[in-house]
Short mmCIF file of C-alpha atoms (C1' of nucleotides) in Angstrom, two decimals:
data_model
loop_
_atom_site.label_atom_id
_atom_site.label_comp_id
_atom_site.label_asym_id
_atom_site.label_seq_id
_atom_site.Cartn_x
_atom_site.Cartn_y
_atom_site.Cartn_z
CA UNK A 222 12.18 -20.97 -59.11
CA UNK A 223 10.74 -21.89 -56.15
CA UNK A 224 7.03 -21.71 -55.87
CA UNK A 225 6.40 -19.13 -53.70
CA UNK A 226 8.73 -17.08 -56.02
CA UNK A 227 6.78 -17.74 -58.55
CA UNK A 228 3.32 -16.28 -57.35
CA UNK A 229 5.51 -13.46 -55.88
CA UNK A 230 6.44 -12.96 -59.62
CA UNK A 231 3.52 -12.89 -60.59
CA UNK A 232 1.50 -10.56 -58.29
CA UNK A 233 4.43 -8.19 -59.26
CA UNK A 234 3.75 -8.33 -62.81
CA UNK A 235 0.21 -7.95 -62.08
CA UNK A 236 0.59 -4.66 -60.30
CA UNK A 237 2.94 -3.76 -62.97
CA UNK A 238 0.46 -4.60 -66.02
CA UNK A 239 -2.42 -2.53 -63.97
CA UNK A 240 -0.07 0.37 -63.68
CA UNK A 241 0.47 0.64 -59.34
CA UNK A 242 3.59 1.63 -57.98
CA UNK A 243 6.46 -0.95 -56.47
CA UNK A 244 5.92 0.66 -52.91
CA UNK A 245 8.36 -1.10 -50.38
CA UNK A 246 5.77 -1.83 -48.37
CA UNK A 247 3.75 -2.71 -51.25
CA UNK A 248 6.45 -5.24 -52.20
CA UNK A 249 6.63 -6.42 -48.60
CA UNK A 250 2.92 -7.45 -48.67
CA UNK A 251 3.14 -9.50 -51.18
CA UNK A 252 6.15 -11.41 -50.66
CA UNK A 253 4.79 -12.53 -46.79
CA UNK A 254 1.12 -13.24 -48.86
CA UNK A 255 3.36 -15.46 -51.38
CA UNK A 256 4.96 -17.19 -48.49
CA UNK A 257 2.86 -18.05 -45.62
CA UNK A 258 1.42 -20.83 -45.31
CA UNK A 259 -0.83 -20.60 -42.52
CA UNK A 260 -2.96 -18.70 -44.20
CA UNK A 261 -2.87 -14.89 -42.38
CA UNK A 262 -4.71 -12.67 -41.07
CA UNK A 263 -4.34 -8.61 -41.48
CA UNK A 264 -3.39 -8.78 -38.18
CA UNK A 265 -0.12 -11.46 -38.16
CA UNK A 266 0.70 -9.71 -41.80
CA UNK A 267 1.03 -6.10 -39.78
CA UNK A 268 2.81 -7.52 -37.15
CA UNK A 269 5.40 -8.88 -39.68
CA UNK A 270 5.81 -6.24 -41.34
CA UNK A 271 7.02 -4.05 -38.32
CA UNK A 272 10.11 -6.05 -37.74
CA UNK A 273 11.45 -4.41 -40.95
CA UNK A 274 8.96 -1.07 -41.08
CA UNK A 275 8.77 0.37 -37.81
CA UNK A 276 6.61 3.06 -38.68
CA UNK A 277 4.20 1.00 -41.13
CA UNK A 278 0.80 1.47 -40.69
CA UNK A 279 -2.26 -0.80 -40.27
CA UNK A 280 -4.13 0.83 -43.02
CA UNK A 281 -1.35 0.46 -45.47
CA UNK A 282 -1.90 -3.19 -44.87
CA UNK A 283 -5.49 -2.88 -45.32
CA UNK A 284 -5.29 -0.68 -48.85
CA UNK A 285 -3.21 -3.20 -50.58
CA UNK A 286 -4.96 -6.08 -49.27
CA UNK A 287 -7.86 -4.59 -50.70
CA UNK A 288 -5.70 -3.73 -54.27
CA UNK A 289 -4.30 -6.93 -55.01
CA UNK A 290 -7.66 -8.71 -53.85
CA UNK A 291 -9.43 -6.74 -56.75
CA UNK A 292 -6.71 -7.83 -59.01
CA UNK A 293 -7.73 -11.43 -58.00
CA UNK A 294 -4.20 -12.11 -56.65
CA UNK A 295 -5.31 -13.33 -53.10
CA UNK A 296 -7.81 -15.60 -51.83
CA UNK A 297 -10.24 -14.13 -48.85
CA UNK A 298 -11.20 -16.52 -46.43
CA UNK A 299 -13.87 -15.05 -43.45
CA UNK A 300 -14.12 -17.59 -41.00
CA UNK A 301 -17.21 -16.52 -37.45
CA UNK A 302 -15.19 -15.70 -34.65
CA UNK A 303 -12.17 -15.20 -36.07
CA UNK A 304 -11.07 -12.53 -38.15
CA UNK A 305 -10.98 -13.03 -42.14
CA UNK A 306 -7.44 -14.65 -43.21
CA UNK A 307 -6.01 -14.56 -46.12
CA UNK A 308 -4.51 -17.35 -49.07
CA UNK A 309 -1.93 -15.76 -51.46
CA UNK A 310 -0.04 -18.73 -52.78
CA UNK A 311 -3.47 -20.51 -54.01
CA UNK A 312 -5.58 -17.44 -55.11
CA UNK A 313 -7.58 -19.67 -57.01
CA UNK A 314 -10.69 -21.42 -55.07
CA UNK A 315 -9.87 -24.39 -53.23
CA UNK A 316 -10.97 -26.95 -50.42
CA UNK A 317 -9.26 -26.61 -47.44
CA UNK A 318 -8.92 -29.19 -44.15
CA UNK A 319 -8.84 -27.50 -40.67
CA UNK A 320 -7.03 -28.80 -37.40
CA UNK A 321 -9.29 -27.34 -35.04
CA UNK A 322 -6.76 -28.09 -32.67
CA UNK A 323 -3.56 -26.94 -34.14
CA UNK A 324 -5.18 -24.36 -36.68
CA UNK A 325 -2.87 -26.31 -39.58
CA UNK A 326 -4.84 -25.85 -43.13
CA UNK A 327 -4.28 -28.54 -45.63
CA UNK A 328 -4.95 -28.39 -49.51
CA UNK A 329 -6.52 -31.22 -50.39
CA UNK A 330 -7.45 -32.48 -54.35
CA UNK A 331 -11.10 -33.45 -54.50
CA UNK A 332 -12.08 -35.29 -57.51
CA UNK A 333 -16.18 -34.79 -56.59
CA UNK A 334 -15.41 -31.01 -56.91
CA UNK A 335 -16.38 -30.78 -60.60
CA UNK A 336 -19.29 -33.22 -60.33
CA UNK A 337 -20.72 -31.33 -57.48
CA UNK A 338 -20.77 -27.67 -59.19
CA UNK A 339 -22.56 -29.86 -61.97
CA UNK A 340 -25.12 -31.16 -59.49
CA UNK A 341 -25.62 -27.86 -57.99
CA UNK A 342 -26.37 -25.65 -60.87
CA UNK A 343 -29.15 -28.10 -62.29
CA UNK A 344 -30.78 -28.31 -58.89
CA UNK A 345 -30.58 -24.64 -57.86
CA UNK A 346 -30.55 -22.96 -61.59
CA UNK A 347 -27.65 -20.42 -60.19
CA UNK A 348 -25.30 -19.53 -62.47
CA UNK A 349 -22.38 -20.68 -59.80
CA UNK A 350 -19.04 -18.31 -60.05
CA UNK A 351 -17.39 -20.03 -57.23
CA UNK A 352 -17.21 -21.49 -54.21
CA UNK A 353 -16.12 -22.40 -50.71
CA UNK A 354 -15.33 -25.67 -48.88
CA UNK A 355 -13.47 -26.41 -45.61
CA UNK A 356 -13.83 -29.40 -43.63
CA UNK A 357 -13.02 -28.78 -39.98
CA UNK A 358 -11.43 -32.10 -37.85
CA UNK A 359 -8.39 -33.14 -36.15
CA UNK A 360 -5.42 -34.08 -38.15
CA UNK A 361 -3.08 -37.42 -37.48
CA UNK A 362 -0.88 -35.81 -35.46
CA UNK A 363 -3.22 -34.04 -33.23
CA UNK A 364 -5.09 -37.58 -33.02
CA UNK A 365 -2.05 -39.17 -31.64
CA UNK A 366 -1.52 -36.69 -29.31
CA UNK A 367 -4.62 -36.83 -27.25
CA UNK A 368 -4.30 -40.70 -26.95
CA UNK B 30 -46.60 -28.91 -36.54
CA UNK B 31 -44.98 -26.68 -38.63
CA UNK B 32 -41.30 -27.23 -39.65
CA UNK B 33 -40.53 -23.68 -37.85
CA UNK B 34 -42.80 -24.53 -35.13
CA UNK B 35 -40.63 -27.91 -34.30
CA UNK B 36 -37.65 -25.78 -34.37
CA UNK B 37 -38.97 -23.28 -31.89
CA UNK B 38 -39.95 -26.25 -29.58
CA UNK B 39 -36.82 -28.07 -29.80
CA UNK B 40 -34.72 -25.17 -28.86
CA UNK B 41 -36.79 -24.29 -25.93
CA UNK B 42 -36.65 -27.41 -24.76
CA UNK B 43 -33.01 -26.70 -25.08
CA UNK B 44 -33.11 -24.14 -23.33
CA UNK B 45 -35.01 -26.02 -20.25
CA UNK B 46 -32.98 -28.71 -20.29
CA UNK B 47 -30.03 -26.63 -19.43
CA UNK B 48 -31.59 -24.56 -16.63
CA UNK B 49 -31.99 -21.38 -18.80
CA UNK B 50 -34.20 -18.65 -18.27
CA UNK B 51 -37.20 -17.95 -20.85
CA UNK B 52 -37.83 -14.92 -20.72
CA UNK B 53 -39.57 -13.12 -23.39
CA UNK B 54 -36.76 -11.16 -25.45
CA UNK B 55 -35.11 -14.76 -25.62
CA UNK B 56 -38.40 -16.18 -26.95
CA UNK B 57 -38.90 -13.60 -29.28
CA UNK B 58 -35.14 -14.20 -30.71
CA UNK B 59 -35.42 -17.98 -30.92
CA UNK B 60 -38.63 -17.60 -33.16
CA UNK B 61 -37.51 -15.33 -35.73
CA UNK B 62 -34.14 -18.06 -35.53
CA UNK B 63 -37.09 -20.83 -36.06
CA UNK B 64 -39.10 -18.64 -38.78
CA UNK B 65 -36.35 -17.00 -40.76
CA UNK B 66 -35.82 -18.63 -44.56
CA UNK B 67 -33.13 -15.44 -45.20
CA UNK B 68 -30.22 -16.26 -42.88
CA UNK B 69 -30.67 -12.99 -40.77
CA UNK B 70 -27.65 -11.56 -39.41
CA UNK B 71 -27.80 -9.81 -35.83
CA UNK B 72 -28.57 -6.47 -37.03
CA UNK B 73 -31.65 -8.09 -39.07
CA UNK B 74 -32.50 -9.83 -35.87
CA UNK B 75 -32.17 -6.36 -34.30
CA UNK B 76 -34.24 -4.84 -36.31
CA UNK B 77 -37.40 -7.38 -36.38
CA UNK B 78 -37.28 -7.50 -32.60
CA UNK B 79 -37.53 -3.45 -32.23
CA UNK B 80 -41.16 -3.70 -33.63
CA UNK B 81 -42.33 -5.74 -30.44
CA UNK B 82 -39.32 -4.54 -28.18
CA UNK B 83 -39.15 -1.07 -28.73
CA UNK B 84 -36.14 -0.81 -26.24
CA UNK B 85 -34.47 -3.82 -26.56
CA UNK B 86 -30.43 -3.67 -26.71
CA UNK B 87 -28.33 -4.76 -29.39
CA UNK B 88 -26.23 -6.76 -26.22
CA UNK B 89 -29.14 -9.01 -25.85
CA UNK B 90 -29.16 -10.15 -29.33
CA UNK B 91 -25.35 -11.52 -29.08
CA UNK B 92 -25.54 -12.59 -25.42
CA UNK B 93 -28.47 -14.71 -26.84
CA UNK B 94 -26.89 -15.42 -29.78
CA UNK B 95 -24.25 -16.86 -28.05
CA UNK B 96 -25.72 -18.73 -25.77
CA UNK B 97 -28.48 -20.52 -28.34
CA UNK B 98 -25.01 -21.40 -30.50
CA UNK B 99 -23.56 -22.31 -28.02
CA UNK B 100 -26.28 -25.21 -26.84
CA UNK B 101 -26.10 -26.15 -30.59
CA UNK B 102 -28.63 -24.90 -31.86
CA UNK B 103 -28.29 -22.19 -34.75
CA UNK B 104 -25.15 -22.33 -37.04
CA UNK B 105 -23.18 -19.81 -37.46
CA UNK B 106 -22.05 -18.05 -41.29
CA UNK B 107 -19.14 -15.94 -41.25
CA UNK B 108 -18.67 -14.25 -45.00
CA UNK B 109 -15.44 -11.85 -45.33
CA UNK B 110 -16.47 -8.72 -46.34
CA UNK B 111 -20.25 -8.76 -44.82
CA UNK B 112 -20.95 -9.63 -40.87
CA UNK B 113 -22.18 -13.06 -39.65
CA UNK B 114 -25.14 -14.43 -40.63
CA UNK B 115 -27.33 -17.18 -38.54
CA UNK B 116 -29.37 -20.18 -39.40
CA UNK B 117 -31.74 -21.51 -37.19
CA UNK B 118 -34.01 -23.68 -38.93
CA UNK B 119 -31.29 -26.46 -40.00
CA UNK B 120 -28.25 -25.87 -36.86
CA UNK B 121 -26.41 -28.66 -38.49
CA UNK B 122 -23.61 -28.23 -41.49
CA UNK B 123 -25.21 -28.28 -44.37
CA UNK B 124 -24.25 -26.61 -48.16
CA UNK B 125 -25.34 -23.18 -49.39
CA UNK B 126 -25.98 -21.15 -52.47
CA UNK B 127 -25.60 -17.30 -51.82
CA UNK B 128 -26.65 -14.77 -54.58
CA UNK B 129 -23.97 -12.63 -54.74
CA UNK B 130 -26.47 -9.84 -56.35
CA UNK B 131 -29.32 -10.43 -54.04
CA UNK B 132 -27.79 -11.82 -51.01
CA UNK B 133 -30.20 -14.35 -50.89
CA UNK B 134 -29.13 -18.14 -48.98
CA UNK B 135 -30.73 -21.12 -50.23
CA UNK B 136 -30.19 -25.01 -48.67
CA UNK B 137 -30.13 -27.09 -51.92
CA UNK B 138 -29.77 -30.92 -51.23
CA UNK B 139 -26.39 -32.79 -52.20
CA UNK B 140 -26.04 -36.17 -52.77
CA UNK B 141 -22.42 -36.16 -53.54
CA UNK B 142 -21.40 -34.82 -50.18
CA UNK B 143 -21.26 -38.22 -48.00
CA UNK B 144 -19.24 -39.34 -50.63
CA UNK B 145 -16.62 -36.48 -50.79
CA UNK B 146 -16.38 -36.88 -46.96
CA UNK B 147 -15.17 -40.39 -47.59
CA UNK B 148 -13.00 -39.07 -50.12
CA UNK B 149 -11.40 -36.50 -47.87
CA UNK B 150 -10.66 -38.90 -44.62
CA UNK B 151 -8.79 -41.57 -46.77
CA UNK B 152 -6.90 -38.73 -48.73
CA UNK B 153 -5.96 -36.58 -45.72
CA UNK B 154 -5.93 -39.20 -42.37
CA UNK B 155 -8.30 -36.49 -40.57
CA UNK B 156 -11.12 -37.09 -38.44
CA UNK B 157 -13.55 -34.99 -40.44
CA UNK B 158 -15.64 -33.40 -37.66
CA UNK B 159 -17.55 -30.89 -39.59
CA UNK B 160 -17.94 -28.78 -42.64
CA UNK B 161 -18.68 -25.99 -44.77
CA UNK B 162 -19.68 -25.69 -48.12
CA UNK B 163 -20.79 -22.59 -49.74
CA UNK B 164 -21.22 -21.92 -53.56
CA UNK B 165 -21.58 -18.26 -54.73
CA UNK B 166 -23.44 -17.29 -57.75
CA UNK B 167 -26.55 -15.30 -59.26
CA UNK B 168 -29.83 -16.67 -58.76
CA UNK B 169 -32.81 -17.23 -61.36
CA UNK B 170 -34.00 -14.04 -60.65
CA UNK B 171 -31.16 -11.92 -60.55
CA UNK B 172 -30.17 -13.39 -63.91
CA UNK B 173 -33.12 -12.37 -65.63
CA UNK B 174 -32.89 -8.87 -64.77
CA UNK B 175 -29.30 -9.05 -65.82
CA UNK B 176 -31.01 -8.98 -69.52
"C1'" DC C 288 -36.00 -14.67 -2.63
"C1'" DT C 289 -32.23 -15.96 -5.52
"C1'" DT C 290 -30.06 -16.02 -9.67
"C1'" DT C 291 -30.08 -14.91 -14.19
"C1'" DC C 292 -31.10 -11.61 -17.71
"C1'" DT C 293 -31.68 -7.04 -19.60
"C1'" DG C 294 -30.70 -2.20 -20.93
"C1'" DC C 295 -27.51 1.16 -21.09
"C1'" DA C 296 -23.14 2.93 -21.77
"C1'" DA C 297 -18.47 2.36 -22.21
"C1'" DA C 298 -14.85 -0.29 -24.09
"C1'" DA C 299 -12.64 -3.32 -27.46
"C1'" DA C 300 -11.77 -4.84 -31.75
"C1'" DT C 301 -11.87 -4.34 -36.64
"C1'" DT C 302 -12.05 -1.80 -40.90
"C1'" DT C 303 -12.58 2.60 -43.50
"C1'" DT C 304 -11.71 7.38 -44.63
"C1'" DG C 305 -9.69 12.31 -45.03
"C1'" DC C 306 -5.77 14.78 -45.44
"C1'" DA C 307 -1.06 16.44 -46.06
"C1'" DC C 308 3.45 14.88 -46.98
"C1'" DG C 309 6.74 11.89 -49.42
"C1'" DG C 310 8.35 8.84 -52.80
"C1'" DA C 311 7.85 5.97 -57.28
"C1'" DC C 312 8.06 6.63 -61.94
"C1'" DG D 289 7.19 17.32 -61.80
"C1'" DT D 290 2.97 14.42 -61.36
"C1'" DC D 291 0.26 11.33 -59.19
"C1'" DC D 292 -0.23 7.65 -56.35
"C1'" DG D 293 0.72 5.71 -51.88
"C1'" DT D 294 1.78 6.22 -47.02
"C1'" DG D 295 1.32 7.52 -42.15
"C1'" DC D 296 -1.48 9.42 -38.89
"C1'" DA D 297 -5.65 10.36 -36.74
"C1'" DA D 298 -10.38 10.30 -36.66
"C1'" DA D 299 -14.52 7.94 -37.82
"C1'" DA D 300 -17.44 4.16 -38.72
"C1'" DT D 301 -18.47 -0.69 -37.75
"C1'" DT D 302 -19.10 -4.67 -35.19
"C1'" DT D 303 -18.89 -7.18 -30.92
"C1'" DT D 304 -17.90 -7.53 -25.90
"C1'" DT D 305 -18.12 -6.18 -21.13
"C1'" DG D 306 -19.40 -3.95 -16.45
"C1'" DC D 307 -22.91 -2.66 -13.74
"C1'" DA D 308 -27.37 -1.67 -11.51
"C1'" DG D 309 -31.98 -2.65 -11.70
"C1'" DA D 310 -35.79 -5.90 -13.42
"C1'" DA D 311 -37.88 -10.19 -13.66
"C1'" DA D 312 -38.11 -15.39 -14.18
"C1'" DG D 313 -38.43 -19.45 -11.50
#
DNA sequence: CTTTCTGCAAAAATTTTGCACGGAC
DNA sequence: GTCCGTGCAAAATTTTTGCAGAAAG
């Protein structure tokens, strides 16, 4: 199964073992959340949706958004000046790379990840339950492109 | 001079050096930016100024917002689910703990992050221009009256 | 004096909420 | 049949914009 299947699969049997209805539209949500990549926000998710429910509406989108982010099934990333977008194939914290140019996200591994969140909890004495990292830059291709 | 009071010097300065008006609302705004440990978002902002500027406008607080990011000098914190937040005391990327009880922002110092920036232009080819790096957890305090 | 800045109010833009109907189970 | 979920509209937020008058340089 293909990977995006996969976390489809599994946000269904999520909503299934918390007892919320397989609304179409419910459905609908999740499968574009399990297969974007670029990482959407309520807006581009809405405006998908209408090619196959005309008469959807915006807070529908909003409502299970809002579900299947309590249920830990989608990652919510706010970013200034932009409206908050939205990661449902990793909903698991992760670093992310930024074209500011293109807008492409990457998923990079980071092996100083762990070492860090060791570092940070003796200096600081939080009890750390997750985090957030994005660099921002300009990715090969854009590089090339200005040249 | 204080650290704050450096801060409120540099960024009027700024503010010379680029042909911009002082007047006294933008002052006002620049030192709470310069003074404030908390991260204040505009409606804190808005509020501290009302006690000097009894009829001051919400608009002035974003137009000046704007413009002070704008010249560089106060970084902007977007967090999904609350508004944007400001720092003025350090306008340059730097890491953050948030209290996810309290709300609170701290700066804690990381040695591992030149490293991971390495780490991230050989893995990815990107020309890393800037960052974020926010860790989210429950202060000292916030713990203990947990118990 | 000139140009920018401010306050006010209206307008956008974004997200939430109340309610009655409809559909999943 | 029973609830939960949806669409719609209104409301609540948050941020931006237009304009006339005020004030900094």
């Amino acid at each position: 199964m293909s990977e995006s299947g996969k976390r489809y699969k599994a946000m269904v049997d999520k909503l299934k073992e918390h007892n919320h209805k397989l609304t179409p539209q419910r459905l609908a949500i999740i499968k574009i959340l399990s297969q974007s990549e670029g990482h959407p926000s309520v807006e581009d998710i809405y405006r998908e949706l209408q090619r196959n429910f005309p008469g959807i509406s915006e807070a529908t989108v909003y409502r299970n958004i809002l579900l299947i982010k309590s249920l830990g099934e989608v990652l919510e990333l706010g970013f200034a000046g932009e409206g908050t977008r939205y990661d449902g194939r990793k909903p698991h914290p992760h670093p992310h790379i930024v074209c500011v140019t293109c807008r492409k996200i990457i998923d990079p591994d980071l092996e100083s990840l762990n070492q860090m969140t060791k570092e940070i909890t003796q200096e600081s004495g939080f009890e750390i339950l997750t985090y957030r990292l994005d660099f921002f830059g300009i990715c090969p291709e854009c590089c090339r492109k200005k040249e």
